Amino acid sequence: MTSVVTAGGVSVTLRGDAVDQGETVLDRLAYDGVPRSLAAGGTTLWGPDAAPLAARRLGWLELPRTARPLAARLAGLTGAARGAGLDRVVLCGTGGSVLAAEVIARSAGAALTVLDTTDPHQVGAALAGGLARTLVVVSSRSGTGVAADALRRIFERAFAEAGIGGDDLAGRFVAVTDLGTPLNDLAVEAGYHIVHSEPDVGGRYGALGAAGLVPAALAGVDAARLLDEAAALVPALDQPYDNPPLALGAALAASALGGRDKLVLADHGSGLPGLAGWVEQLVAGATGKDGRGLLPVVLDGAHDPGFELTGDLRRVVLGSRPDEPGPGREAGISVAGPLGAQFLLWEYATAIAGRVLGVDPFGAPDEAASAAGTAALLRSEEGAAPTVVSSPAVLVSGAVEVHGPEGLLKGVKDLSGVLDALLAAPPDGGYLAVLAFLDRDGDARAAELRTLLAARAAQVRRKPVPVTFGWGPRFLHATGQYHKGGPQNGAFLQITGAVMRDLPVPGRPYSLAELQLAQAFGDLRALRSLGRPVVRLHLRDRAEGVAQLVEALKD
């Protein structure tokens, strides 16, 4: 059985049991008048406790219209930057809007360097990319983000050391933040360009707002076209049927209610590179709370071996469905359409899923746990550098140190045993998350561990274990919320690495490497406080350590 819902240039195709399950939930939503209420900005759809926050977070529904003046302003700002010879854009920030800007740029073939990282190697490479033609966008809604602040300070010093100062220095920065934040005040004093983010749009839902559009437009993307694509979908949003976002949200929620709370996300010809990663942060962060939620498992594509290794989970294909037969391919969900419309589609669908699951899709109550741990490690008296103390290694094998609970690793003698013990830790229906505080570019091979761990899990357990992979600290604002607030059935493999070329953070008593380690340890403490199985692998040599892990999993 197949059901196809189309409108505004997007289509949602449901197959197999996704049809019956989704239609049951859809009929209830239509009966309750949910689509009309949501399109009108109804704030009580997620319960009375969530209403105050919802009243300040529904502006994303109007962005296809309200962001038009911003698109025109950005065209002028981009022209001025090009006239000044600034054609290389670096984005410093964290959160879903940063991922949105990255997807927008990649899909349009525009060059945008994204630094949602504190890894000194990755930041050092960006500094070496040509400062003479670099424009830096510092994005932080609160204006207090420690990572964005550190990166801003590092780039300010780098420009100064390159002889760029005064008005020339001021013209090298664009701040995207709320009105009245510390970043806003600093930018006013320094003379930086300022674009205010929308006060009624949360960062996770800000793909079509200032935080998503400013960096992409400065990189050369036509922001107005994205808004046009999204606007074409707006007329369908208040309809009970022939409403693709509603059908998708109903199907996602029905999957979770039916026990399929993991979504296998695979791209197959969507032409929108990176979209799955943006969907991951939106869905996991918005729904993963109160012990409930949906956890996306992002694959490299529909032909990824993990498409078959993830077991009886709900499969979501971005683009057309693969034609080859195989387990799970006869059922599931396919989503296709232009990027601007897909942003609005997924935001609406996720809000609907939150309604059905009984969670507030706009709050992030558990993200603060890791941030608090990081802040505690960075807090020091009399300007002293932070001290991060690690427990003794349980095992040292070549370039890899193993840190973890003795109970979990009792009797383990090598890396293969460590990884097998961790794969055995999640209960049925659980998952394993790999959390890599490394260089997303220089240590890219670490991402191979996801597929290898999934294959290894199929050998050491009766049922496959979904394996997710996240770069730190990027995942803290995405799946990080799910890890703490969602179903407590995860096991975690954290990877840190030795730093060969550190960078001091001007005006702060810590370096970038110390900040990165504090973020890793803050998250580690938060996970352990929940009693979840966590193993940390520290790579004394990054390349050699990753190679050892790959070989251990292939053994």
Coordinates of C-alpha atoms in Angstrom, one line a residue, residues 133-376:
R133 CA 39.6 38.0 1.9
T134 CA 37.8 36.6 5.0
L135 CA 34.5 37.9 6.4
V136 CA 33.5 36.3 9.8
V137 CA 29.9 35.8 10.8
V138 CA 29.5 35.3 14.6
S139 CA 26.2 33.7 15.3
S140 CA 24.8 33.4 18.9
R141 CA 21.2 34.1 19.8
S142 CA 21.9 34.5 23.5
G143 CA 25.1 36.3 22.8
T144 CA 26.8 34.3 25.5
G145 CA 27.9 31.2 23.7
V146 CA 31.4 30.3 25.0
A147 CA 32.5 28.6 21.7
A148 CA 31.3 31.5 19.5
D149 CA 33.0 34.0 21.9
A150 CA 36.3 32.1 21.8
L151 CA 36.3 31.9 18.0
R152 CA 35.5 35.6 17.7
R153 CA 38.4 36.5 20.0
I154 CA 40.8 34.2 18.0
F155 CA 39.8 35.7 14.7
E156 CA 40.1 39.3 16.1
R157 CA 43.7 38.6 17.2
A158 CA 44.5 36.9 13.9
F159 CA 43.3 39.9 11.9
A160 CA 45.3 42.3 14.2
E161 CA 48.4 40.2 13.7
A162 CA 47.9 40.4 10.0
G163 CA 47.8 44.2 10.2
I164 CA 44.1 44.6 9.8
G165 CA 42.7 47.0 12.4
G166 CA 40.4 50.0 12.9
D167 CA 37.5 50.3 10.4
D168 CA 39.0 47.5 8.3
L169 CA 38.7 45.2 11.3
A170 CA 35.1 46.3 12.1
G171 CA 34.2 45.5 8.5
R172 CA 35.4 42.0 8.8
F173 CA 32.6 40.9 11.3
V174 CA 28.9 40.4 11.1
A175 CA 27.1 39.6 14.4
V176 CA 23.8 37.7 14.3
T177 CA 22.2 37.8 17.7
D178 CA 19.2 39.0 19.7
L179 CA 18.8 42.6 20.5
G180 CA 20.3 43.5 23.9
T181 CA 22.7 40.5 24.2
P182 CA 26.3 40.8 25.3
L183 CA 27.4 40.1 21.7
N184 CA 25.1 42.8 20.4
D185 CA 26.5 45.3 22.8
L186 CA 30.1 44.3 21.9
A187 CA 29.3 44.6 18.2
V188 CA 27.8 48.0 18.6
E189 CA 30.9 49.2 20.5
A190 CA 33.3 47.7 18.0
G191 CA 31.4 48.9 14.9
Y192 CA 30.6 45.5 13.5
H193 CA 27.7 44.8 11.2
I194 CA 24.7 43.5 13.2
V195 CA 21.7 41.5 12.0
H196 CA 19.2 40.8 14.8
S197 CA 17.7 37.4 15.0
E198 CA 13.9 37.1 15.2
P199 CA 12.8 37.2 18.9
D200 CA 9.9 34.8 18.3
V201 CA 12.0 32.1 16.5
G202 CA 14.1 29.5 18.3
G203 CA 17.5 28.5 16.9
R204 CA 16.4 25.0 16.1
Y205 CA 13.6 26.5 13.9
G206 CA 15.6 29.3 12.5
A207 CA 16.6 27.9 9.1
L208 CA 14.6 30.5 7.2
G209 CA 15.5 33.3 9.6
A210 CA 18.5 35.5 10.1
A211 CA 20.7 32.9 11.6
G212 CA 20.3 30.5 8.7
L213 CA 20.1 33.1 5.9
V214 CA 22.8 35.6 6.8
P215 CA 25.8 33.3 6.4
A216 CA 24.5 31.6 3.3
A217 CA 23.5 34.9 1.6
L218 CA 27.0 36.4 2.3
A219 CA 28.4 33.2 0.7
G220 CA 26.5 34.0 -2.4
V221 CA 23.1 32.1 -2.1
D222 CA 19.9 33.7 -3.2
A223 CA 17.9 34.0 0.1
A224 CA 14.8 35.2 -1.7
R225 CA 14.6 32.0 -3.7
L226 CA 14.5 29.9 -0.5
L227 CA 11.7 32.0 0.9
D228 CA 9.8 31.6 -2.4
E229 CA 10.2 27.8 -2.1
A230 CA 8.9 27.8 1.4
A231 CA 6.0 30.2 0.6
A232 CA 4.7 27.8 -2.0
L233 CA 4.0 25.3 0.8
V234 CA 2.2 27.8 3.2
P235 CA -1.3 27.5 1.7
A236 CA -1.4 23.8 2.6
L237 CA -0.4 24.2 6.3
D238 CA -4.0 24.7 7.6
Q239 CA -5.5 21.9 5.6
P240 CA -6.5 18.6 7.3
Y241 CA -5.6 16.6 4.3
D242 CA -3.4 17.2 1.2
N243 CA -1.0 18.6 3.7
P244 CA 2.5 17.0 3.4
P245 CA 4.0 18.3 6.6
L246 CA 0.9 17.1 8.6
A247 CA 1.1 13.6 6.9
L248 CA 4.9 13.4 7.7
G249 CA 4.4 14.5 11.3
A250 CA 1.6 12.0 11.8
A251 CA 3.7 9.2 10.3
L252 CA 6.7 10.0 12.5
A253 CA 4.7 10.1 15.6
A254 CA 2.9 6.9 14.8
S255 CA 6.2 5.2 14.3
A256 CA 7.3 6.2 17.8
L257 CA 4.0 5.2 19.3
G258 CA 4.3 1.8 17.6
G259 CA 7.8 1.2 19.1
R260 CA 9.8 2.4 16.1
D261 CA 11.4 5.5 17.8
K262 CA 14.6 5.4 15.7
L263 CA 14.5 6.9 12.2
V264 CA 17.0 5.7 9.6
L265 CA 17.7 8.8 7.5
A266 CA 19.3 8.1 4.1
D267 CA 19.7 10.4 1.2
H268 CA 18.9 9.1 -2.3
G269 CA 19.2 11.7 -5.0
S270 CA 17.7 14.6 -3.0
G271 CA 20.4 17.0 -4.3
L272 CA 20.5 18.6 -0.9
P273 CA 23.8 17.5 0.8
G274 CA 23.7 17.8 4.5
L275 CA 19.9 17.9 4.8
A276 CA 19.9 14.7 6.9
G277 CA 22.2 16.2 9.5
W278 CA 19.9 19.2 9.8
V279 CA 16.8 17.0 10.1
E280 CA 18.7 15.0 12.8
Q281 CA 19.3 17.9 15.0
L282 CA 15.8 19.2 14.6
V283 CA 13.9 16.0 15.3
A284 CA 16.2 14.7 18.0
G285 CA 16.5 18.0 19.8
A286 CA 12.8 18.9 19.5
T287 CA 11.3 15.5 20.6
G288 CA 13.9 14.0 22.9
K289 CA 12.7 14.9 26.3
D290 CA 10.6 13.5 29.2
G291 CA 11.8 10.0 28.4
R292 CA 10.3 10.1 24.9
G293 CA 11.4 11.1 21.4
L294 CA 12.6 10.2 18.0
L295 CA 16.3 9.5 17.3
P296 CA 17.5 9.8 13.7
V297 CA 20.3 7.5 12.6
V298 CA 22.0 9.3 9.7
L299 CA 23.5 7.1 7.0
D300 CA 25.8 8.1 4.1
G301 CA 23.0 7.1 1.6
A302 CA 20.4 4.6 0.8
H303 CA 23.1 2.2 -0.4
D304 CA 25.0 2.5 2.9
P305 CA 25.4 -1.0 4.5
G306 CA 23.7 0.4 7.6
F307 CA 20.5 0.6 5.7
E308 CA 20.2 -3.1 6.3
L309 CA 22.0 -3.3 9.6
T310 CA 19.7 -1.1 11.6
G311 CA 17.0 -3.8 12.0
D312 CA 13.3 -3.2 12.1
L313 CA 13.3 0.6 12.3
R314 CA 11.4 3.2 10.4
R315 CA 13.3 4.2 7.2
V316 CA 13.1 7.7 5.9
V317 CA 14.6 8.4 2.4
L318 CA 15.3 11.9 1.4
G319 CA 14.7 12.0 -2.3
S320 CA 13.4 9.1 -4.4
R321 CA 13.1 5.6 -2.9
P322 CA 15.8 3.1 -4.0
D323 CA 14.4 0.7 -6.6
E324 CA 16.4 -2.3 -5.4
P325 CA 14.5 -4.8 -3.2
G326 CA 15.7 -5.4 0.3
P327 CA 14.6 -5.6 3.9
G328 CA 12.6 -2.6 4.8
R329 CA 12.6 -1.0 1.4
E330 CA 9.0 -2.0 0.7
A331 CA 7.9 0.1 3.7
G332 CA 8.8 3.5 5.1
I333 CA 8.7 7.2 4.2
S334 CA 10.2 9.1 1.3
V335 CA 10.4 12.9 1.3
A336 CA 11.3 15.1 -1.7
G337 CA 11.1 18.8 -2.6
P338 CA 13.2 22.0 -2.8
L339 CA 15.2 23.0 0.2
G340 CA 13.3 26.1 1.3
A341 CA 10.0 24.1 1.4
Q342 CA 11.7 21.1 3.1
F343 CA 12.9 23.4 6.0
L344 CA 9.3 24.4 6.6
L345 CA 8.0 20.9 6.0
W346 CA 10.3 19.3 8.7
E347 CA 9.7 22.1 11.2
Y348 CA 6.0 21.7 10.9
A349 CA 6.1 17.9 11.0
T350 CA 8.4 18.0 14.1
A351 CA 6.0 20.3 15.9
I352 CA 3.1 17.9 15.0
A353 CA 5.1 14.9 16.3
G354 CA 5.8 16.7 19.5
R355 CA 2.0 17.3 19.9
V356 CA 1.2 13.6 19.4
L357 CA 4.1 12.4 21.7
G358 CA 3.2 14.9 24.4
V359 CA 6.5 16.8 24.5
D360 CA 7.3 20.5 24.0
P361 CA 9.1 20.8 20.7
F362 CA 10.6 24.2 21.5
G363 CA 12.2 23.6 24.9
A364 CA 15.7 22.2 25.5
P365 CA 15.6 21.4 29.2
D366 CA 18.5 18.9 29.2
E367 CA 21.0 20.7 27.0
A368 CA 22.0 22.8 30.1
A369 CA 23.5 19.8 31.8
S370 CA 26.5 19.5 29.6
A371 CA 26.9 23.3 29.4
A372 CA 26.8 23.5 33.2
G373 CA 29.6 20.9 33.4
T374 CA 31.7 22.8 30.9
A375 CA 31.2 26.1 32.8
A376 CA 32.2 24.5 36.1

